[in-house]
Tab-separated table of C-alpha atoms and ligand atoms in Angstrom:
chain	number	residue	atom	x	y	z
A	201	UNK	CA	-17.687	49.670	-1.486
A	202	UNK	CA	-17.072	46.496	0.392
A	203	UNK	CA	-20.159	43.926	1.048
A	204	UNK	CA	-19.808	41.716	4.135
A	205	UNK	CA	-17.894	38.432	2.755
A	206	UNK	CA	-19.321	35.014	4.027
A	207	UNK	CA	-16.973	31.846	3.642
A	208	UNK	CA	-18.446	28.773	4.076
A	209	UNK	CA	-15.935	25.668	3.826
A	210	UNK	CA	-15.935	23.743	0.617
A	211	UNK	CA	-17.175	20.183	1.944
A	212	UNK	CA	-19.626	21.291	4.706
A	213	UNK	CA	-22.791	19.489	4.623
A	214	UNK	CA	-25.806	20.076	6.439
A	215	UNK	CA	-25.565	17.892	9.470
A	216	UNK	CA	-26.064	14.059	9.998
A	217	UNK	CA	-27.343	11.378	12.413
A	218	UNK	CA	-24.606	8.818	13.985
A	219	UNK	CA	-27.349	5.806	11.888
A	220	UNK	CA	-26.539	7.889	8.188
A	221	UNK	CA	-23.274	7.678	8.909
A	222	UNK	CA	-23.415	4.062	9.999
A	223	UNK	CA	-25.392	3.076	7.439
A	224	UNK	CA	-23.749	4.633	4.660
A	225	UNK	CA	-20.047	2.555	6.238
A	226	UNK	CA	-22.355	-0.361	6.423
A	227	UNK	CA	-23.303	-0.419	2.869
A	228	UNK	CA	-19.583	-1.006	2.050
A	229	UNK	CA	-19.098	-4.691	1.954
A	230	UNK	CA	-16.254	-5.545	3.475
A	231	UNK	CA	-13.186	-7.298	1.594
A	232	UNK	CA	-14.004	-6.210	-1.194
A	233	UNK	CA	-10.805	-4.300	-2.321
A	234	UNK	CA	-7.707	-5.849	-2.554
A	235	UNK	CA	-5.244	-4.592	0.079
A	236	UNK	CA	-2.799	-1.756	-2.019
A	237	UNK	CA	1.394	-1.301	-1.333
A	238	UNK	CA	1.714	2.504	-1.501
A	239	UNK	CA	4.059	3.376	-4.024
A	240	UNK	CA	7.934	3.242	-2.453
A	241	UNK	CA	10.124	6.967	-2.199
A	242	UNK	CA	13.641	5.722	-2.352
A	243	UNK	CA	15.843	8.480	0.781
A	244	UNK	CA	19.031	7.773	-1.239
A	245	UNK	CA	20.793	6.340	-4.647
A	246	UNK	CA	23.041	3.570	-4.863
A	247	UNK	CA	26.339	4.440	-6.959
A	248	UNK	CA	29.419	1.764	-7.172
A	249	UNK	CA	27.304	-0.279	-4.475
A	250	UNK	CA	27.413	2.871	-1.960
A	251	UNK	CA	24.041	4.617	-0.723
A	252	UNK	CA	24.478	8.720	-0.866
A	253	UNK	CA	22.484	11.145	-0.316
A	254	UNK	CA	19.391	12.559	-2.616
A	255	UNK	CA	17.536	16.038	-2.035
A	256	UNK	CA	13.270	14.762	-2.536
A	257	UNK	CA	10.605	17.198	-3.542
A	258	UNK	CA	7.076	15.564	-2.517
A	259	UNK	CA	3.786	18.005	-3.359
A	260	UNK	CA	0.575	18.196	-1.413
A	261	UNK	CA	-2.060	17.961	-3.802
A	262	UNK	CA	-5.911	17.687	-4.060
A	263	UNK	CA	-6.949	15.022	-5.902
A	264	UNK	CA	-10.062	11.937	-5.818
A	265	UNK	CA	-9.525	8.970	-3.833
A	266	UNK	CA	-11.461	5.477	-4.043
A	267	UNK	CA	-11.629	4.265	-0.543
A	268	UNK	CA	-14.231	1.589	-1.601
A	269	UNK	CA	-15.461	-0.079	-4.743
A	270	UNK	CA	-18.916	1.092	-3.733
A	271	UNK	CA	-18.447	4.187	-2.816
A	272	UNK	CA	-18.035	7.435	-5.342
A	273	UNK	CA	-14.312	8.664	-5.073
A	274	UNK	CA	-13.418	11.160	-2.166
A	275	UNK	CA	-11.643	14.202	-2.497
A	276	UNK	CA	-8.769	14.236	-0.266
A	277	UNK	CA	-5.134	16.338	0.521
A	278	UNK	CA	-2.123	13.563	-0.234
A	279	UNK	CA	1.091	13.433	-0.565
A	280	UNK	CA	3.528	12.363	-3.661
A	281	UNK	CA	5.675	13.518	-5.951
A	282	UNK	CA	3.351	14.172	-8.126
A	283	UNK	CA	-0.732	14.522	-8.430
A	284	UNK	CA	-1.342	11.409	-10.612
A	285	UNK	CA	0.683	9.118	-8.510
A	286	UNK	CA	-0.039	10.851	-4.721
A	287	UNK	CA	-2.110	8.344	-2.591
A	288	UNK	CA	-3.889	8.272	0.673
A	289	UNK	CA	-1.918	7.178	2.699
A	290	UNK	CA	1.051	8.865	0.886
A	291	UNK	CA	4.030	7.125	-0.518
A	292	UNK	CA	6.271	5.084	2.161
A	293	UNK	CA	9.813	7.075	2.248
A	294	UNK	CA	12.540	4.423	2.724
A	295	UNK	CA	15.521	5.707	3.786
A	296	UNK	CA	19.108	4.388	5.628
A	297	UNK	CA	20.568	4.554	8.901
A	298	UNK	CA	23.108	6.943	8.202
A	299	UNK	CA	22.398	8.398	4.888
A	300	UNK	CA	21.276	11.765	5.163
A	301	UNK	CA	18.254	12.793	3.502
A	302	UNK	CA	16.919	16.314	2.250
A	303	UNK	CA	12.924	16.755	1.392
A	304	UNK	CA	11.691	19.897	0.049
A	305	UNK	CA	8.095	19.807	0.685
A	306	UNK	CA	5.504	21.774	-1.538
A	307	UNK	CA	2.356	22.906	-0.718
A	308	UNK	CA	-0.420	22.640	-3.986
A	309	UNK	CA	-3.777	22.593	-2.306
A	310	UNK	CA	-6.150	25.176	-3.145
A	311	UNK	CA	-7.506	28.061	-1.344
A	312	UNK	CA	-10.018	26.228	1.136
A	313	UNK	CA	-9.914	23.399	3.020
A	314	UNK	CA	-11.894	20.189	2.405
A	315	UNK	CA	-13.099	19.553	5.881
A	316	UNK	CA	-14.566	22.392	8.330
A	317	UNK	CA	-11.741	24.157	10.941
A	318	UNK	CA	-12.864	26.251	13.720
A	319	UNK	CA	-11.568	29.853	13.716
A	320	UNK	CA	-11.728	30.619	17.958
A	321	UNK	CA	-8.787	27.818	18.512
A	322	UNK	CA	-4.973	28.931	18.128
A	323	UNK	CA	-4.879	28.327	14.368
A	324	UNK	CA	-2.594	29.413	11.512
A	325	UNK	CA	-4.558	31.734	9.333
A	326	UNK	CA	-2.897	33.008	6.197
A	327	UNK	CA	-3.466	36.660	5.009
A	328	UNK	CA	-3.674	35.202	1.329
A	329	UNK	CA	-6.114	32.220	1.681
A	330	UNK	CA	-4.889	28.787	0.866
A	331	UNK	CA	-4.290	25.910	3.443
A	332	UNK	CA	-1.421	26.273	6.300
A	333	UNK	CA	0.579	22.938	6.169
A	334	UNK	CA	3.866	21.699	7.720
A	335	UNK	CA	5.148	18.000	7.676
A	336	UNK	CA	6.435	16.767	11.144
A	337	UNK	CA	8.360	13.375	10.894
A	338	UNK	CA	7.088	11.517	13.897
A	339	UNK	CA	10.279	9.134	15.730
A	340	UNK	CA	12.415	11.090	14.238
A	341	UNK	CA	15.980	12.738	15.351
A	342	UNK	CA	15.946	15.831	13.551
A	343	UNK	CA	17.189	19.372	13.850
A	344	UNK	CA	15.025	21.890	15.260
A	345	UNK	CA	14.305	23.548	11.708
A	346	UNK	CA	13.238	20.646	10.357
A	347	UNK	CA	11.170	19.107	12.597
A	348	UNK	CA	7.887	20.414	11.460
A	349	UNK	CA	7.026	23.003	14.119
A	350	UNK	CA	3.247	23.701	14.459
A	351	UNK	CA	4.338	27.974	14.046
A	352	UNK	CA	6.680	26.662	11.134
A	353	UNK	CA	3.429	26.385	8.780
A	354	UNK	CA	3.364	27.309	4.664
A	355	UNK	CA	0.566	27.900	2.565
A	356	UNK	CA	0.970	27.261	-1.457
A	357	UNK	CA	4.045	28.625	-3.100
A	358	UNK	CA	5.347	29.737	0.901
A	359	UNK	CA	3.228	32.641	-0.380
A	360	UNK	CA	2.776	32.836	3.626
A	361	UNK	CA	4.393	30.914	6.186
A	362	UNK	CA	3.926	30.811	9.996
A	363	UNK	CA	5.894	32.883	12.654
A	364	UNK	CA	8.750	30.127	13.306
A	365	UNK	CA	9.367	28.870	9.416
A	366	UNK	CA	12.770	29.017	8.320
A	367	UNK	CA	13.215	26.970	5.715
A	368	UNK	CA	12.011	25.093	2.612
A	369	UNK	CA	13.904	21.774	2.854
A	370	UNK	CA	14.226	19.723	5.679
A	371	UNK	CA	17.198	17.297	6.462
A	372	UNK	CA	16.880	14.117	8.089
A	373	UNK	CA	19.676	12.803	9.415
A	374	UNK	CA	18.906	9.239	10.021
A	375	UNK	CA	21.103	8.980	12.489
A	376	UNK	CA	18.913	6.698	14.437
A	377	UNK	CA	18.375	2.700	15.028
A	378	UNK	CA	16.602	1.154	12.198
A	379	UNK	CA	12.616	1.322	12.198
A	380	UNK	CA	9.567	2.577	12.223
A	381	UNK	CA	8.383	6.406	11.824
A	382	UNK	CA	5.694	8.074	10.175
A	383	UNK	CA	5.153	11.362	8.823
A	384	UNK	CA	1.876	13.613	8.840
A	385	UNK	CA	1.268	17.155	8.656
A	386	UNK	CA	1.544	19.536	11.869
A	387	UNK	CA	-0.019	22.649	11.173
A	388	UNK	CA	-1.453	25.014	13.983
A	389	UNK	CA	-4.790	24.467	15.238
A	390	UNK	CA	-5.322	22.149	11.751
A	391	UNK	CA	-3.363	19.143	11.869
A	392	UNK	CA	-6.366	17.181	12.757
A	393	UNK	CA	-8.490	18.551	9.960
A	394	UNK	CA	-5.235	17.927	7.692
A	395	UNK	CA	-4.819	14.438	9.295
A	396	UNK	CA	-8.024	13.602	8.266
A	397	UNK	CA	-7.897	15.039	5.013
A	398	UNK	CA	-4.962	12.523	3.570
A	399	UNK	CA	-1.544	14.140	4.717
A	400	UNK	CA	-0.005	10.822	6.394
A	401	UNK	CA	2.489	8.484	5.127
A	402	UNK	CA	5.012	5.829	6.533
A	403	UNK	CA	8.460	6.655	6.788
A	404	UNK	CA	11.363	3.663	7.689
A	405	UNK	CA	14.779	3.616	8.237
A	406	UNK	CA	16.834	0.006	7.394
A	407	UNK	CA	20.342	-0.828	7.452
A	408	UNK	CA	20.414	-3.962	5.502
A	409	UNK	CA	23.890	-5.251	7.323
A	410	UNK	CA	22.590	-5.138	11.154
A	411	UNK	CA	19.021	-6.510	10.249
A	412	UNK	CA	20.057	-9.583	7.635
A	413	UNK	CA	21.129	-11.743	10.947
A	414	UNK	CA	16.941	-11.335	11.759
A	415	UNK	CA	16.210	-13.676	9.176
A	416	UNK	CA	12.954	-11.588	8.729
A	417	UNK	CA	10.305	-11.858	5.774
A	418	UNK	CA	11.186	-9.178	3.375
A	419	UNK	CA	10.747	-7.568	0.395
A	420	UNK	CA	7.381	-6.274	-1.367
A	421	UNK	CA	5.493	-9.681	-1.432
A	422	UNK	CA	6.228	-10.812	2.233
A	423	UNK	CA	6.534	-7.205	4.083
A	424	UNK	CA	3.406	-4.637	4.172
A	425	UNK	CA	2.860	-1.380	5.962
A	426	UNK	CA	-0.393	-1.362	7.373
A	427	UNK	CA	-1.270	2.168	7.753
A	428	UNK	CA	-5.138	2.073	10.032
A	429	UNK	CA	-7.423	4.874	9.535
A	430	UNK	CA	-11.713	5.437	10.506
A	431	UNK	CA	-13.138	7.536	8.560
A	432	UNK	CA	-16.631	8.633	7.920
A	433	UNK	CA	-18.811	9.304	4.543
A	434	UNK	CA	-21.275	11.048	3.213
A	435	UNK	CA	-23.251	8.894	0.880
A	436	UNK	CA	-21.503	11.032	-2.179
A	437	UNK	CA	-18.113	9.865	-1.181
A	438	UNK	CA	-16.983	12.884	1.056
A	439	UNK	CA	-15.453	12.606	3.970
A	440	UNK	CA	-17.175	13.608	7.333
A	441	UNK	CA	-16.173	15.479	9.872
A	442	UNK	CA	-18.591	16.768	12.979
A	443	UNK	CA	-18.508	20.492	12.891
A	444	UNK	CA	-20.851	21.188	15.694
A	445	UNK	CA	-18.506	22.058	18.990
A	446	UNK	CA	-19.077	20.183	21.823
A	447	UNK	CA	-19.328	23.349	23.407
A	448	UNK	CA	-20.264	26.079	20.935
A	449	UNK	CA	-20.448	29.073	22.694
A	450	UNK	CA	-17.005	29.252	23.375
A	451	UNK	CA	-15.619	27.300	19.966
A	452	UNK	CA	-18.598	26.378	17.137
A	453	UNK	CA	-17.361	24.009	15.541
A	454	UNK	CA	-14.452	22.346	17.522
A	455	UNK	CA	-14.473	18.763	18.548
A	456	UNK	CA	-11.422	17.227	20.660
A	457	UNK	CA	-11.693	13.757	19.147
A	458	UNK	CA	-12.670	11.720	15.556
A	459	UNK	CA	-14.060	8.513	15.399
A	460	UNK	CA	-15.065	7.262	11.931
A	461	UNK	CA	-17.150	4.357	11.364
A	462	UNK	CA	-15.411	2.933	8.452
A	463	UNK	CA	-11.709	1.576	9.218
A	464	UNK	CA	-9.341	2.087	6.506
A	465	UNK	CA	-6.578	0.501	5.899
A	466	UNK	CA	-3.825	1.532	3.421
A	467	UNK	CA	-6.483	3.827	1.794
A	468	UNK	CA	-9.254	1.245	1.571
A	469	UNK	CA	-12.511	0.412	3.932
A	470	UNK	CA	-11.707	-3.420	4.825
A	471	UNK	CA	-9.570	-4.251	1.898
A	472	UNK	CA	-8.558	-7.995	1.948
A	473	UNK	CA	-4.928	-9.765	1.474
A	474	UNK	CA	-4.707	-13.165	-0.615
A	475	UNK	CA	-1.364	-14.640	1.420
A	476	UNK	CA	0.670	-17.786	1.316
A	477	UNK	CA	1.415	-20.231	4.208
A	478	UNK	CA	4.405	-19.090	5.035
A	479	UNK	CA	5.449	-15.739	7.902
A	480	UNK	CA	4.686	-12.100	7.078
A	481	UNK	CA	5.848	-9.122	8.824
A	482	UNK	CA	3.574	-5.883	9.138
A	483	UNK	CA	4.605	-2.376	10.216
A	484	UNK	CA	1.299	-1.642	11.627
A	485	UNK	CA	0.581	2.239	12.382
A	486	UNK	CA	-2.444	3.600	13.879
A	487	UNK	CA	-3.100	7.184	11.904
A	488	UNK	CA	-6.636	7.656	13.428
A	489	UNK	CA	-7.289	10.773	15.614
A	490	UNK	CA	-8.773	8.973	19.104
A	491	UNK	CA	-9.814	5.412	18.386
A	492	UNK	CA	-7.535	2.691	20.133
A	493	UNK	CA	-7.324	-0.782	18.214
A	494	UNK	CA	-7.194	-4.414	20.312
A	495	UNK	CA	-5.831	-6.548	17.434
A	496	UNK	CA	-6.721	-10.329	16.989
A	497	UNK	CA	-6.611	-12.480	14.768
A	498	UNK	CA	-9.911	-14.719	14.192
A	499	UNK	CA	-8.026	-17.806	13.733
A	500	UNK	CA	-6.197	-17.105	17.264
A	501	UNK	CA	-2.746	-17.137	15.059
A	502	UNK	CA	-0.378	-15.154	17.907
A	503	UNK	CA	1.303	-11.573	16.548
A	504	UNK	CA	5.193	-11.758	17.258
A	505	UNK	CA	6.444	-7.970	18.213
A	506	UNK	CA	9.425	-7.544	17.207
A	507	UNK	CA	9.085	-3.730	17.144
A	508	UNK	CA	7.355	-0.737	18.758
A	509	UNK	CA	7.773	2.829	17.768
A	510	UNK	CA	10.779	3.730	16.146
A	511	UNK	CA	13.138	0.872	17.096
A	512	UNK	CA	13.410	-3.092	17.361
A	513	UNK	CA	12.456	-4.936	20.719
A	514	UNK	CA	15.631	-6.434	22.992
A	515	UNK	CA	13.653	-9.799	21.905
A	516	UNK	CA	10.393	-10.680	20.478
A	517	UNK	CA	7.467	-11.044	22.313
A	518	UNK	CA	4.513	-13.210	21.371
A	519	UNK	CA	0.697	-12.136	21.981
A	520	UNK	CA	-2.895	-13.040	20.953
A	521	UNK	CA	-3.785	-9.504	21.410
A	522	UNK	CA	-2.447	-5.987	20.489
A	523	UNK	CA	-3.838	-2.738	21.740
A	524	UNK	CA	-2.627	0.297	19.398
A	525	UNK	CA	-3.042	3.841	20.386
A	526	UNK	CA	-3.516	6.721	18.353
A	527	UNK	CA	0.333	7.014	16.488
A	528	UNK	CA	1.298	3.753	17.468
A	529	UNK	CA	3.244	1.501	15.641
A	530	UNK	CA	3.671	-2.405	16.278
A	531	UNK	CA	6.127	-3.873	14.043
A	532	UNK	CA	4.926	-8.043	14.024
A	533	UNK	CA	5.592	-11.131	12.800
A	534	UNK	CA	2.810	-13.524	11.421
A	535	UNK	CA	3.748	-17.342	10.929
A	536	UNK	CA	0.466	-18.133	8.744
A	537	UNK	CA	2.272	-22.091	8.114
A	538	UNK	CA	-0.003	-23.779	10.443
A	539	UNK	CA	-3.477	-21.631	10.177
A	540	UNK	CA	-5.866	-23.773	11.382
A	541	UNK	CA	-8.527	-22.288	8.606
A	542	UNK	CA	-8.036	-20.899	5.445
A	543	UNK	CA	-9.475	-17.336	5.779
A	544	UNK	CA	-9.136	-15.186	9.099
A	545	UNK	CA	-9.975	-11.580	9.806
A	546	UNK	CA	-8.306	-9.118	11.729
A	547	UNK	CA	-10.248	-7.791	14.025
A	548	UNK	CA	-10.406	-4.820	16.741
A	549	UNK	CA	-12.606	-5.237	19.770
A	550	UNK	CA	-11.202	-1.749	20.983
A	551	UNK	CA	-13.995	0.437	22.889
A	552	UNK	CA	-13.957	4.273	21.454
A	553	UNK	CA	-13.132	6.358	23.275
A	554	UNK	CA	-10.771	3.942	25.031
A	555	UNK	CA	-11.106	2.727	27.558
A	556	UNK	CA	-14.945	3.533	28.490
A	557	UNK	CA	-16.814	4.357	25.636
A	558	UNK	CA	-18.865	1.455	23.703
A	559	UNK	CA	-17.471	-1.767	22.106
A	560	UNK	CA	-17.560	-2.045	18.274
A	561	UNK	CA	-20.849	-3.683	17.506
A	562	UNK	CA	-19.651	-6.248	15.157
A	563	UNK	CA	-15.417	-6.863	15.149
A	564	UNK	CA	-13.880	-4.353	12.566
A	565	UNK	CA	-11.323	-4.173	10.095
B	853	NAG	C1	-21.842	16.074	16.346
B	853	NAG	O1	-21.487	16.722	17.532
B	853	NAG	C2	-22.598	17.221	18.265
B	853	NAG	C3	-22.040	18.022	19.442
B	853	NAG	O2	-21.238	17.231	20.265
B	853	NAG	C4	-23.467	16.071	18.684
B	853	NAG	O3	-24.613	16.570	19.354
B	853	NAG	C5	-23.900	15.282	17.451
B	853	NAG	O4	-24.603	14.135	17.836
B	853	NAG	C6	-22.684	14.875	16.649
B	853	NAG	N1	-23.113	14.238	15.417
B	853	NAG	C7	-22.801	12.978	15.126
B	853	NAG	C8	-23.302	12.465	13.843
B	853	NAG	O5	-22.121	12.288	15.875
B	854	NAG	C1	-8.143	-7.024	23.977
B	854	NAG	O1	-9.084	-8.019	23.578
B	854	NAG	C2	-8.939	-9.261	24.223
B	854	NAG	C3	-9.969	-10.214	23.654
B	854	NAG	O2	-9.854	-10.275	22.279
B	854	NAG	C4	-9.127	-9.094	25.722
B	854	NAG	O3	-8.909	-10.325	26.360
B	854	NAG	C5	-8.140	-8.069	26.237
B	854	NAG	O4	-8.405	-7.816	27.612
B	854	NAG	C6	-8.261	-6.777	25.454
B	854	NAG	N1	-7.204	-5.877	25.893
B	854	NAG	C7	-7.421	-4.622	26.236
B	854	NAG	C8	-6.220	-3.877	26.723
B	854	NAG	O5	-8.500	-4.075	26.162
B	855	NAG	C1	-4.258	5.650	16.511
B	855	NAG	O1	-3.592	6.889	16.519
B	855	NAG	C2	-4.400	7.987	16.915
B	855	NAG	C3	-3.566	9.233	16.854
B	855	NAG	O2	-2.887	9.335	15.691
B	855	NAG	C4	-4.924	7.741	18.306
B	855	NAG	O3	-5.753	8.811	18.684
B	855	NAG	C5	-5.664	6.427	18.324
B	855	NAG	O4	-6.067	6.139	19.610
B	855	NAG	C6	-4.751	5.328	17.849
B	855	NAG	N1	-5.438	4.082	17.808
B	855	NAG	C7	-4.783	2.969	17.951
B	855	NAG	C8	-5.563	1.761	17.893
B	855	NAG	O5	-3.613	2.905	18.177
């Protein structure tokens, strides 16, 4: 005898005003948290002073996240290689131009989604429970089968897998110029719930010979992926996400766009970056679902671009401002040398949506 099942997502709270959800982002002092490097995934090994090729395994796990130092840890969906050292953002793949690289990605998240998903959209739904994932690499020139079709989804253990998977491991070739890519998941009818959830990371390709001549700041101390993402909170830490549809006869709970009152950056709200006077270069990528960012700098210091998605510039370009859409990246230079003060802030003066909606009532980030 069968009684009627309800499901009700893990996560959903009863619903909120746009002031509790501002208030609780405006209880988090800002600058607070130091800005964190995610941890580095070498794409290759070095033998005899020659780069070859390495096959990766990185898991999708649950796991807590602190995105504040006020605010109780958030359960999120991350990548790593493993669950103590995944992070939100995930780790930053480095890999080669040239040097082939093969990731075998793993699916460990449980059997329901953190965040609410609407059932009347085209969505992956797996006979066996779980949560339908599949990593696209964004800039990137890759075969068909391992380009992260929406259909080519996977739940835990591939104990079911979309209509167009073919494969565990991807290859990416790397065949392309040296820069910036990122990779996120790409599930059907979820990869904004999954977005939000954790399941983004920075992916580069370098070829150390053709960008030496550059002369550009380098290394761990002097170079920093800057991976922007709003995100709202509950006052016990977990994340937010509207589940009333803008139109709910036809789809309850879908919304087309996210905007999250909190900006996060490298997995913390407003983290802050003790620097030298001396020229910094940032890989800046916008992760968030709909909000635009119009970068400045308070102490009118100029960004240099000296790359946009996926690739260099012909030449660099030099700007007060930079607007950032949703999966943009702006590669830039800093010169801090010559600030004229000794603390600035980065700010965004972006209206949400972009370009008509309101302006950010006090500059954020
Ligand atoms: C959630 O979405 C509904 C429907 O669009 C809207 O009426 C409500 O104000 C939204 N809630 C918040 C907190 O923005
Ligand atoms: C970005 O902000 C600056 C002021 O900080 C403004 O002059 C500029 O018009 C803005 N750009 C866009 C595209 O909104
Ligand atoms: C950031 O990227 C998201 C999509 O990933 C986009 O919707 C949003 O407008 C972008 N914002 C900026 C500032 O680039």
């Amino acid at each position: 005898m069968y009684c009627v099942a309800v499901v009700i997502a893990m996560g959903t709270q009863p619903p909120v005003s746009d002031q509790y959800l501002q208030a609780v982002a405006g209880s988090l002092e800002m600058y607070v948290d130091p800005l964190p490097q995610m941890p580095k995934i070498y794409g290759y090994s070095m033998f005899n002073g020659q780069p070859s090729s390495i096959k990766l395994t990185i898991g999708m796990y649950q796991k807590k996240w602190k995105f504040h130092r006020d605010l109780p840890p958030t359960t999120v969906f991350v990548y790593g290689t493993d669950p103590v050292t995944a992070t939100f953002p995930g780790p930053t793949i480095e890999a080669l131009q040239g040097v082939p690289l093969w990731v075998t990605w793993k699916n460990y998240l449980p059997a329901h989604h953190i965040l609410p998903w609407d059932p009347t959209i085209p969505v992956a739904i797996p006979s066996h429970g779980g949560v339908p994932t599949v990593v696209h690499l964004h800039g990137g020139v890759n075969p068909p089968q391992s380009d992260g079709s929406a259909f080519a989804w996977f739940t835990a253990d591939f104990r079911d897998v979309g209509p167009k998977w073919t494969q565990a491991t991807y290859m990416y070739p790397n065949i392309q110029c040296p820069g910036n890519l990122w990779y996120h998941d790409h599930a059907l009818g979820l990869t904004r719930a999954n977005l939000l959830a954790g399941l983004i990371g920075a992916y580069v390709i370098r070829n150390a010979t053709a960008e030496a001549p550059f002369g550009l700041p380098s290394g761990d101390l002097f170079e920093f992926h800057l991976v922007i993402a709003d995100r709202s909170f509950y006052k016990d830490g977990s994340l937010y996400m509207n589940y009333t549809g803008d139109n709910p006869t036809i789809h309850p709970e879908w919304q087309p766009e996210y905007f999250g009152e909190a900006i996060t950056v490298n997995g913390k709200a407003w983290p802050f970056l003790v620097i030298l006077r001396r020229r910094y270069r940032f890989r800046i990528l916008n992760s968030s679902n709909a909000r635009y960012f119009n970068l400045s700098l308070s102490n009118n210091l100029p960004f240099t671009v000296i790359g946009s998605d996926s690739t260099y510039l012909h030449k660099p370009i030099e700007t007060p401002t930079i607007l950032i859409a949703p999966s943009e990246i702006f590669d830039v230079l800093i010169d801090f040398t010559n600030s004229p003060t000794q603390f600035a802030e980065m700010m965004n003066t972006a209206a949400y949506p972009y370009p008509t909606g309101d302006v950010p009532n006090k500059p954020e980030w």
